[in-house]
Short mmCIF file of C-alpha atoms (C1' of nucleotides) in Angstrom, two decimals:
data_model
loop_
_atom_site.label_atom_id
_atom_site.label_comp_id
_atom_site.label_asym_id
_atom_site.label_seq_id
_atom_site.Cartn_x
_atom_site.Cartn_y
_atom_site.Cartn_z
CA MET E 19 87.15 81.28 99.86
CA THR E 20 87.83 82.74 103.30
CA GLU E 21 90.52 85.27 104.20
CA GLU E 22 92.63 82.45 105.62
CA ASP E 23 92.57 80.37 102.49
CA LYS E 24 93.80 83.03 100.17
CA GLN E 25 97.11 82.37 98.56
CA THR E 26 99.94 84.51 99.85
CA GLU E 27 100.63 86.36 96.64
CA GLU E 28 97.00 87.32 96.32
CA LYS E 29 96.82 88.44 99.92
CA ILE E 30 99.91 90.58 99.46
CA PHE E 31 98.46 92.15 96.36
CA GLU E 32 95.23 93.04 98.12
CA SER E 33 96.96 94.52 101.14
CA ALA E 34 99.30 96.46 98.90
CA THR E 35 96.34 97.84 96.99
CA GLU E 36 94.74 99.06 100.19
CA VAL E 37 97.87 100.72 101.47
CA PHE E 38 98.96 102.30 98.18
CA VAL E 39 95.50 103.68 97.45
CA GLU E 40 95.26 105.11 100.95
CA LYS E 41 98.76 106.52 101.33
CA GLY E 42 100.12 106.84 97.81
CA MET E 43 103.48 105.49 96.65
CA ASP E 44 105.52 107.91 98.78
CA GLY E 45 103.47 107.47 101.93
CA ALA E 46 103.12 103.69 101.74
CA ARG E 47 105.32 101.47 103.92
CA MET E 48 106.30 97.91 103.11
CA GLN E 49 105.99 97.08 106.80
CA ASP E 50 102.39 98.29 106.76
CA ILE E 51 101.59 96.11 103.76
CA ALA E 52 103.21 93.09 105.38
CA ASN E 53 101.28 93.62 108.61
CA ARG E 54 97.94 93.79 106.82
CA ALA E 55 98.73 90.69 104.84
CA GLY E 56 99.70 88.98 108.07
CA ILE E 57 103.12 87.99 106.76
CA ASN E 58 106.75 88.98 107.01
CA LYS E 59 108.30 91.90 105.18
CA SER E 60 110.77 89.76 103.30
CA LEU E 61 107.97 87.79 101.69
CA LEU E 62 106.97 90.94 99.85
CA HIS E 63 110.37 90.95 98.22
CA TYR E 64 110.20 87.27 97.50
CA TYR E 65 107.06 87.77 95.42
CA TYR E 66 107.55 91.26 94.01
CA ARG E 67 111.27 91.99 94.33
CA THR E 68 110.92 95.74 95.01
CA LYS E 69 108.41 98.27 96.26
CA ASP E 70 108.38 99.74 92.77
CA HIS E 71 107.40 96.43 91.17
CA LEU E 72 104.63 95.91 93.67
CA PHE E 73 103.36 99.43 93.13
CA ASN E 74 103.36 99.06 89.37
CA ALA E 75 101.37 95.82 89.57
CA VAL E 76 98.78 97.51 91.77
CA PHE E 77 98.60 100.67 89.69
CA GLU E 78 98.15 98.86 86.42
CA MET E 79 95.32 96.77 87.81
CA ILE E 80 93.53 99.83 89.14
CA ALA E 81 94.02 102.01 86.08
CA GLY E 82 92.74 99.13 83.97
CA GLN E 83 89.62 98.79 86.11
CA MET E 84 88.98 102.51 85.78
CA PHE E 85 89.35 102.65 82.03
CA LYS E 86 87.19 99.58 81.54
CA LYS E 87 84.34 101.53 83.12
CA PHE E 88 84.40 104.00 80.24
CA ALA E 89 84.25 101.42 77.50
CA PRO E 90 80.56 100.38 77.68
CA VAL E 91 79.54 103.94 76.92
CA LEU E 92 80.93 103.51 73.44
CA ASP E 93 79.43 100.08 72.90
CA GLU E 94 75.89 100.53 74.12
CA ASN E 95 73.42 101.16 71.39
CA LEU E 96 71.58 104.07 72.96
CA PRO E 97 70.69 107.64 72.05
CA LEU E 98 73.26 110.16 73.26
CA GLU E 99 70.98 111.42 75.99
CA GLU E 100 70.55 107.91 77.39
CA LYS E 101 74.27 107.29 77.18
CA ILE E 102 74.92 110.35 79.29
CA ARG E 103 72.47 109.12 81.92
CA PHE E 104 73.99 105.66 81.73
CA PHE E 105 77.50 107.03 82.17
CA PHE E 106 76.77 109.08 85.29
CA ARG E 107 74.79 106.27 86.86
CA GLU E 108 77.46 103.63 86.30
CA HIS E 109 80.56 105.74 86.76
CA ILE E 110 79.46 107.36 90.00
CA ALA E 111 78.21 104.00 91.29
CA PHE E 112 81.64 102.49 90.63
CA MET E 113 83.39 105.30 92.48
CA GLN E 114 80.95 105.07 95.38
CA LYS E 115 82.33 101.58 95.86
CA ASN E 116 85.94 102.77 95.35
CA PRO E 117 85.95 106.38 96.53
CA ARG E 118 89.72 106.79 96.77
CA LEU E 119 90.59 105.55 93.30
CA PRO E 120 90.21 108.83 91.39
CA SER E 121 92.52 110.79 93.69
CA PHE E 122 94.99 107.96 93.79
CA ILE E 123 95.22 107.56 90.03
CA LEU E 124 95.32 111.26 89.19
CA ASN E 125 97.90 111.89 91.85
CA GLU E 126 100.25 109.16 90.79
CA LEU E 127 99.96 110.40 87.22
CA HIS E 128 101.22 113.78 88.38
CA ARG E 129 104.23 112.07 89.96
CA ASN E 130 104.87 110.15 86.78
CA PRO E 131 103.20 111.58 83.65
CA GLU E 132 105.06 109.17 81.39
CA ARG E 133 102.84 106.39 82.63
CA ILE E 134 99.70 107.83 81.09
CA ARG E 135 101.43 108.82 77.87
CA LYS E 136 102.37 105.20 77.27
CA LEU E 137 98.83 104.04 77.97
CA ILE E 138 97.37 106.54 75.55
CA GLN E 139 99.92 105.72 72.87
CA ASN E 140 98.06 102.45 72.39
CA ILE E 141 94.68 104.05 71.81
CA ASP E 142 93.58 105.02 68.34
CA ILE E 143 91.81 108.26 69.08
CA ASN E 144 90.85 108.97 65.51
CA LYS E 145 89.13 105.63 65.30
CA LEU E 146 87.37 106.37 68.56
CA TRP E 147 86.08 109.64 67.22
CA THR E 148 84.94 107.99 64.01
CA THR E 149 82.97 105.45 66.04
CA ILE E 150 81.28 108.14 68.09
CA GLU E 151 80.56 110.18 65.00
CA ALA E 152 79.01 107.21 63.23
CA GLN E 153 76.78 106.36 66.19
CA HIS E 154 75.58 109.89 66.88
CA LYS E 155 76.05 111.88 63.68
CA GLU E 156 72.81 113.80 63.89
CA GLU E 157 72.88 114.38 67.61
CA LEU E 158 76.41 115.75 67.52
CA LYS E 159 75.43 118.17 64.80
CA ARG E 160 72.26 119.17 66.58
CA TYR E 161 74.10 119.81 69.85
CA ASN E 162 77.08 121.42 68.15
CA ILE E 163 79.63 118.89 69.40
CA THR E 164 82.58 118.86 67.00
CA LYS E 165 85.94 117.15 66.98
CA GLU E 166 87.42 120.49 67.97
CA ASN E 167 85.34 121.06 71.08
CA ILE E 168 84.97 117.47 72.20
CA PRO E 169 87.79 117.81 74.75
CA GLN E 170 85.80 120.60 76.38
CA PHE E 171 82.68 118.50 76.42
CA MET E 172 84.31 115.27 77.58
CA THR E 173 86.25 116.92 80.40
CA THR E 174 83.09 118.65 81.52
CA VAL E 175 81.25 115.35 81.75
CA ALA E 176 84.16 113.51 83.34
CA GLY E 177 84.72 116.35 85.80
CA MET E 178 81.10 116.39 86.95
CA SER E 179 81.43 112.72 87.78
CA VAL E 180 84.94 112.63 89.23
CA PHE E 181 85.31 115.98 90.98
CA PRO E 182 83.08 115.13 93.98
CA PHE E 183 85.45 112.28 94.84
CA VAL E 184 88.62 114.27 94.30
CA ALA E 185 87.36 117.18 96.38
CA ARG E 186 85.51 114.99 98.84
CA PRO E 187 87.13 116.35 102.03
CA VAL E 188 86.12 119.90 101.14
CA ILE E 189 82.63 119.10 99.92
CA ALA E 190 81.84 116.69 102.74
CA SER E 191 82.97 119.20 105.38
CA ILE E 192 80.83 121.98 103.97
CA MET E 193 77.82 119.71 103.65
CA GLU E 194 78.27 118.40 107.15
CA LYS E 195 78.12 121.95 108.42
CA MET E 196 74.98 122.58 106.36
CA GLY E 197 73.40 119.50 107.85
CA TYR E 198 73.37 117.62 104.56
CA ASP E 199 74.59 114.12 103.85
CA PHE E 200 77.44 113.52 101.43
CA ASP E 201 76.29 110.04 100.44
CA ASN E 202 72.89 111.42 99.63
CA TYR E 203 74.55 114.15 97.58
CA LEU E 204 76.36 111.47 95.55
CA GLU E 205 73.16 109.54 95.01
CA GLU E 206 71.37 112.65 93.74
CA ARG E 207 74.32 113.62 91.60
CA LYS E 208 73.74 110.76 89.17
CA GLU E 209 70.56 112.40 87.98
CA TYR E 210 71.51 116.03 88.61
CA ALA E 211 74.65 115.78 86.48
CA ALA E 212 72.84 114.08 83.61
CA ASP E 213 70.05 116.65 83.66
CA PHE E 214 72.55 119.50 83.81
CA VAL E 215 74.55 118.30 80.83
CA ILE E 216 71.49 117.49 78.77
CA ASN E 217 69.98 120.88 79.56
CA ALA E 218 73.12 122.64 78.44
CA LEU E 219 73.10 120.68 75.19
CA LYS E 220 69.43 121.36 74.55
CA LYS E 221 69.79 125.06 75.15
CA GLN E 222 72.68 125.02 72.72
CA GLU E 223 70.36 123.31 70.27
CA ALA E 224 67.74 126.00 70.72
CA SER E 225 70.34 128.72 70.08
CA ASN E 226 71.52 126.95 66.94
CA LYS E 227 68.11 127.20 65.39
CA MET E 228 68.03 130.98 65.47
CA MET O 27 114.93 142.83 95.52
CA THR O 28 117.10 140.24 93.82
CA GLU O 29 117.29 136.53 94.63
CA GLU O 30 120.54 137.16 96.51
CA ASP O 31 119.13 139.83 98.77
CA LYS O 32 116.26 137.81 100.06
CA GLN O 33 116.31 137.08 103.72
CA THR O 34 117.04 133.48 104.59
CA GLU O 35 113.70 132.70 106.16
CA GLU O 36 111.87 134.01 103.13
CA LYS O 37 114.11 132.07 100.77
CA ILE O 38 113.52 128.88 102.74
CA PHE O 39 109.80 129.41 102.65
CA GLU O 40 109.79 129.87 98.89
CA SER O 41 111.94 126.83 98.24
CA ALA O 42 109.81 124.78 100.59
CA THR O 43 106.69 125.88 98.76
CA GLU O 44 108.15 124.75 95.45
CA VAL O 45 109.21 121.36 96.75
CA PHE O 46 106.08 120.60 98.76
CA VAL O 47 103.75 121.60 95.93
CA GLU O 48 105.72 119.47 93.48
CA LYS O 49 106.30 116.37 95.62
CA GLY O 50 103.72 116.55 98.39
CA MET O 51 104.50 116.19 102.09
CA ASP O 52 105.52 112.53 101.83
CA GLY O 53 107.67 112.94 98.74
CA ALA O 54 109.40 116.16 99.80
CA ARG O 55 112.94 116.03 101.17
CA MET O 56 114.46 118.57 103.53
CA GLN O 57 117.75 118.22 101.66
CA ASP O 58 116.03 119.20 98.44
CA ILE O 59 114.54 122.29 100.05
CA ALA O 60 117.90 123.29 101.51
CA ASN O 61 119.62 122.88 98.15
CA ARG O 62 117.12 125.10 96.36
CA ALA O 63 117.41 127.72 99.03
CA GLY O 64 121.20 127.52 98.70
CA ILE O 65 121.67 126.90 102.42
CA ASN O 66 122.43 124.11 104.85
CA LYS O 67 119.88 121.58 106.02
CA SER O 68 120.22 122.52 109.66
CA LEU O 69 119.15 126.06 108.94
CA LEU O 70 115.72 124.72 108.04
CA HIS O 71 115.40 123.42 111.57
CA TYR O 72 116.75 126.63 113.02
CA TYR O 73 113.89 128.57 111.43
CA TYR O 74 111.06 126.03 111.38
CA ARG O 75 112.04 123.37 113.92
CA THR O 76 110.48 120.40 112.06
CA LYS O 77 109.42 119.36 108.58
CA ASP O 78 105.86 119.36 109.86
CA HIS O 79 106.03 122.99 111.00
CA LEU O 80 107.48 124.05 107.68
CA PHE O 81 104.84 122.16 105.79
CA ASN O 82 102.02 123.66 107.82
CA ALA O 83 103.29 127.16 107.21
CA VAL O 84 103.42 126.51 103.47
CA PHE O 85 100.05 124.81 103.33
CA GLU O 86 98.24 127.52 105.22
CA MET O 87 99.62 130.21 102.96
CA ILE O 88 98.57 128.34 99.85
CA ALA O 89 95.12 127.36 101.08
CA GLY O 90 94.56 130.98 102.07
CA GLN O 91 95.56 132.19 98.60
CA MET O 92 93.16 129.72 97.03
CA PHE O 93 90.18 130.65 99.18
CA LYS O 94 90.78 134.36 98.72
CA LYS O 95 90.19 133.81 95.01
CA PHE O 96 86.60 132.80 95.68
CA ALA O 97 85.72 135.79 97.81
CA PRO O 98 85.36 138.50 95.11
CA VAL O 99 82.58 136.49 93.51
CA LEU O 100 80.42 137.23 96.51
CA ASP O 101 81.35 140.89 96.70
CA GLU O 102 81.07 141.98 93.11
CA ASN O 103 77.79 143.65 92.32
CA LEU O 104 77.00 141.84 89.11
CA PRO O 105 74.13 139.79 87.70
CA LEU O 106 74.52 136.06 88.32
CA GLU O 107 75.36 135.39 84.70
CA GLU O 108 78.20 137.90 84.78
CA LYS O 109 79.45 136.52 88.06
CA ILE O 110 79.70 133.08 86.52
CA ARG O 111 81.73 134.49 83.64
CA PHE O 112 83.86 136.48 86.06
CA PHE O 113 84.50 133.41 88.21
CA PHE O 114 85.71 131.17 85.38
CA ARG O 115 87.87 133.90 83.91
CA GLU O 116 89.59 134.77 87.17
CA HIS O 117 89.76 131.34 88.74
CA ILE O 118 91.16 129.58 85.70
CA ALA O 119 93.59 132.45 85.13
CA PHE O 120 94.87 132.04 88.69
CA MET O 121 95.38 128.32 88.25
CA GLN O 122 97.10 128.85 84.90
CA LYS O 123 99.73 130.69 86.90
CA ASN O 124 99.75 128.02 89.64
CA PRO O 125 98.79 124.81 87.88
CA ARG O 126 99.88 122.40 90.63
CA LEU O 127 98.03 124.06 93.50
CA PRO O 128 94.66 122.30 93.09
CA SER O 129 96.13 118.80 93.12
CA PHE O 130 98.43 119.69 95.97
CA ILE O 131 95.70 121.08 98.19
CA LEU O 132 93.12 118.40 97.49
CA ASN O 133 95.67 115.69 97.99
CA GLU O 134 96.94 116.92 101.30
CA LEU O 135 93.36 117.26 102.47
CA HIS O 136 92.87 113.57 101.79
CA ARG O 137 95.91 112.81 103.93
CA ASN O 138 94.56 115.01 106.69
CA PRO O 139 90.83 115.78 106.47
CA GLU O 140 90.83 117.46 109.91
CA ARG O 141 92.65 120.39 108.39
CA ILE O 142 89.74 121.42 106.20
CA ARG O 143 87.14 120.79 108.91
CA LYS O 144 88.87 123.33 111.12
CA LEU O 145 89.00 125.88 108.33
CA ILE O 146 85.33 125.47 107.57
CA GLN O 147 84.37 125.66 111.23
CA ASN O 148 85.17 129.35 111.02
CA ILE O 149 82.87 130.05 108.11
CA ASP O 150 79.28 131.00 108.70
CA ILE O 151 77.63 129.15 105.85
CA ASN O 152 74.12 130.26 106.67
CA LYS O 153 75.21 133.88 106.48
CA LEU O 154 76.91 133.16 103.18
CA TRP O 155 73.73 131.69 101.77
CA THR O 156 71.70 134.64 103.04
CA THR O 157 74.09 137.01 101.25
CA ILE O 158 73.82 135.13 98.00
CA GLU O 159 70.07 134.90 98.33
CA ALA O 160 69.76 138.63 98.96
CA GLN O 161 71.91 139.50 95.95
CA HIS O 162 70.24 137.12 93.50
CA LYS O 163 66.80 136.35 94.87
CA GLU O 164 64.99 136.50 91.54
CA GLU O 165 67.68 134.80 89.52
CA LEU O 166 67.92 131.89 91.95
CA LYS O 167 64.17 131.40 91.76
CA ARG O 168 64.15 131.70 88.00
CA TYR O 169 66.96 129.17 87.60
CA ASN O 170 65.61 126.89 90.32
CA ILE O 171 68.70 127.12 92.53
CA THR O 172 67.68 126.35 96.10
CA LYS O 173 69.54 125.96 99.37
CA GLU O 174 68.99 122.23 98.95
CA ASN O 175 70.58 121.86 95.54
CA ILE O 176 73.25 124.52 95.85
CA PRO O 177 75.94 121.94 96.69
CA GLN O 178 75.16 120.25 93.36
CA PHE O 179 75.40 123.54 91.52
CA MET O 180 78.51 124.83 93.28
CA THR O 181 80.45 121.61 92.88
CA THR O 182 79.52 121.54 89.22
CA VAL O 183 80.90 125.03 88.71
CA ALA O 184 83.99 124.42 90.82
CA GLY O 185 84.63 121.11 89.10
CA MET O 186 84.45 122.61 85.62
CA SER O 187 87.16 125.03 86.65
CA VAL O 188 89.39 122.79 88.74
CA PHE O 189 89.12 119.40 87.06
CA PRO O 190 91.31 120.26 84.04
CA PHE O 191 94.19 120.97 86.42
CA VAL O 192 93.64 117.91 88.58
CA ALA O 193 93.40 115.62 85.56
CA ARG O 194 95.98 117.51 83.55
CA PRO O 195 98.28 114.56 82.78
CA VAL O 196 95.40 112.61 81.27
CA ILE O 197 93.83 115.47 79.37
CA ALA O 198 97.11 116.85 78.09
CA SER O 199 98.23 113.42 76.83
CA ILE O 200 95.02 112.83 74.94
CA MET O 201 95.07 116.31 73.43
CA GLU O 202 98.69 115.95 72.45
CA LYS O 203 97.79 112.85 70.53
CA MET O 204 94.89 114.68 68.86
CA GLY O 205 97.25 117.44 67.84
CA TYR O 206 95.61 119.99 70.10
CA ASP O 207 97.24 122.34 72.57
CA PHE O 208 96.45 122.08 76.28
CA ASP O 209 97.15 125.75 77.00
CA ASN O 210 94.78 126.73 74.25
CA TYR O 211 92.20 124.37 75.73
CA LEU O 212 92.51 126.18 79.06
CA GLU O 213 92.16 129.55 77.42
CA GLU O 214 89.00 128.47 75.63
CA ARG O 215 87.63 126.85 78.76
CA LYS O 216 87.03 130.20 80.45
CA GLU O 217 84.29 130.96 77.98
CA TYR O 218 83.16 127.40 77.24
CA ALA O 219 82.50 126.65 80.90
CA ALA O 220 80.59 129.86 81.46
CA ASP O 221 78.45 129.28 78.38
CA PHE O 222 77.82 125.69 79.38
CA VAL O 223 76.65 126.54 82.88
CA ILE O 224 74.54 129.46 81.74
CA ASN O 225 72.93 127.34 79.02
CA ALA O 226 72.04 124.66 81.55
CA LEU O 227 70.46 127.27 83.81
CA LYS O 228 68.52 128.87 80.99
CA LYS O 229 67.16 125.58 79.77
CA GLN O 230 66.10 124.88 83.32
CA GLU O 231 64.35 128.26 83.26
CA ALA O 232 62.51 127.36 80.06
CA SER O 233 61.36 124.05 81.56
CA ASN O 234 60.11 125.85 84.67
CA LYS O 235 57.75 127.94 82.63
CA MET O 236 55.85 124.97 81.25
"C1'" DG Q 7 122.89 133.00 111.97
"C1'" DT Q 8 125.29 129.61 109.57
"C1'" DC Q 9 128.09 125.75 109.14
"C1'" DT Q 10 130.09 120.71 109.95
"C1'" DA Q 11 129.49 116.55 111.97
"C1'" DT Q 12 126.81 113.14 113.63
"C1'" DA Q 13 123.17 111.03 116.20
"C1'" DG Q 14 119.13 108.21 115.89
"C1'" DA Q 15 115.42 106.19 113.64
"C1'" DA Q 16 113.11 104.23 109.75
"C1'" DG Q 17 112.72 102.05 105.60
"C1'" DG Q 18 113.89 99.03 101.68
"C1'" DA Q 19 116.33 95.13 100.61
"C1'" DT Q 20 119.13 90.71 101.19
"C1'" DA Q 21 121.39 86.43 103.38
"C1'" DG Q 22 120.62 82.31 105.15
"C1'" DA Q 23 118.28 78.93 108.26
"C1'" DC Q 24 114.37 75.96 108.26
"C1'" DG F 25 107.65 79.33 100.81
"C1'" DT F 26 108.32 81.54 105.08
"C1'" DC F 27 110.85 83.27 108.83
"C1'" DT F 28 114.74 85.77 111.62
"C1'" DA F 29 118.42 88.59 111.55
"C1'" DT F 30 120.80 92.14 109.66
"C1'" DC F 31 122.76 95.22 106.21
"C1'" DC F 32 122.78 99.64 104.03
"C1'" DT F 33 120.96 103.75 102.79
"C1'" DT F 34 118.21 107.66 103.50
"C1'" DC F 35 116.10 111.01 106.15
"C1'" DT F 36 114.92 113.98 110.04
"C1'" DA F 37 116.83 116.16 113.69
"C1'" DT F 38 120.35 117.87 117.08
"C1'" DA F 39 125.02 119.19 119.13
"C1'" DG F 40 128.40 122.21 119.03
"C1'" DA F 41 132.05 125.08 116.70
"C1'" DC F 42 132.55 129.55 114.58
#
DNA sequence: GTCTATAGAAGGATAGAC
DNA sequence: GTCTATCCTTCTATAGAC
């Protein structure tokens, strides 16, 4: 299917996604979306009624995409160490293809925290923890990961993956001045992050034994 | 000095800071700033000419504040391990008092990446690295921190500190559902992050010896 | 310096022809 | 379904009185 053949509604949705992700809800302009879609402004309202509706459609699609990327980590039947490597490889690869998504999502959640609360309402966190515990009982004990400190651990892992994209302007500028390449940095990060986390866990393990 | 006694320009600047940090450049309204300052909209233009000027003044102050917080880490005459502890303690404490600053800064840098490039132009990164190297020559060698992988290490450390504030809506919602307290999580993070990083380094050290 | 009034432009949304 | 024309509101910015 070529660009020309795309149905109008689909084309609008794609253009809207581009503009909203780039500029955010407040910075996005309906005119800009219409121009990119190659149609008239009023058609936007015909299909999506208001800017708010259009934004919500886009946001829900993107947030869904993002959360889906976390799911396989729980399903895969791998040792914890391999899961960590798998996560960084896949998650960073996804964001390399969609580098603006993390900032966009986190930012819009600041503007409207209710949105995330509703999403999380539907998740059974206790069940999630039970699943993890069942899959990795011994490893969790060995590495001293408990239900109490799992937020610390999870946010550490997530942060190592996401932070480079959120702070990209800063990091890229510094690296440019050092003569290094940001894309190369991202590529290396998949392994560096996994090694770093696993090292921290293993040292923890060594301390436990004493 | 009470709220009433404050000079107009100062009051405007403070109100503008509040509104810009909360809503971002695109979401901020001059009317909102004027209301908080308890003055008329046109006075904003009298003192700062345009919204852009006012925003720049606010942003530069805030970015300066943020960068100043990193400086002591280089000055303090402490072993690397203690510096890492010092950094997390101080940096997280600062953000606890100003929880919206990280998102605000990073976000506005996405909107205008030139801003950060100019700031970094003025920094002599090679000199910075020489300073660090001189202070911690043996430790860097021991922990296998090189000029080549220092971006990986620095962004890991920065991310562990900053990410909780950038992803606050997500993290806080999940923790709320788990019955945990986000503020307590932040308090604990100062030590958890330091331990985590130091453990990773020490494990690296152990591997080096083999 | 501070206010009122208003200009001038932009943006979201709708009416109505085709 | 798609377009043109236009309404209405909001927002930045300025003019001018005090």
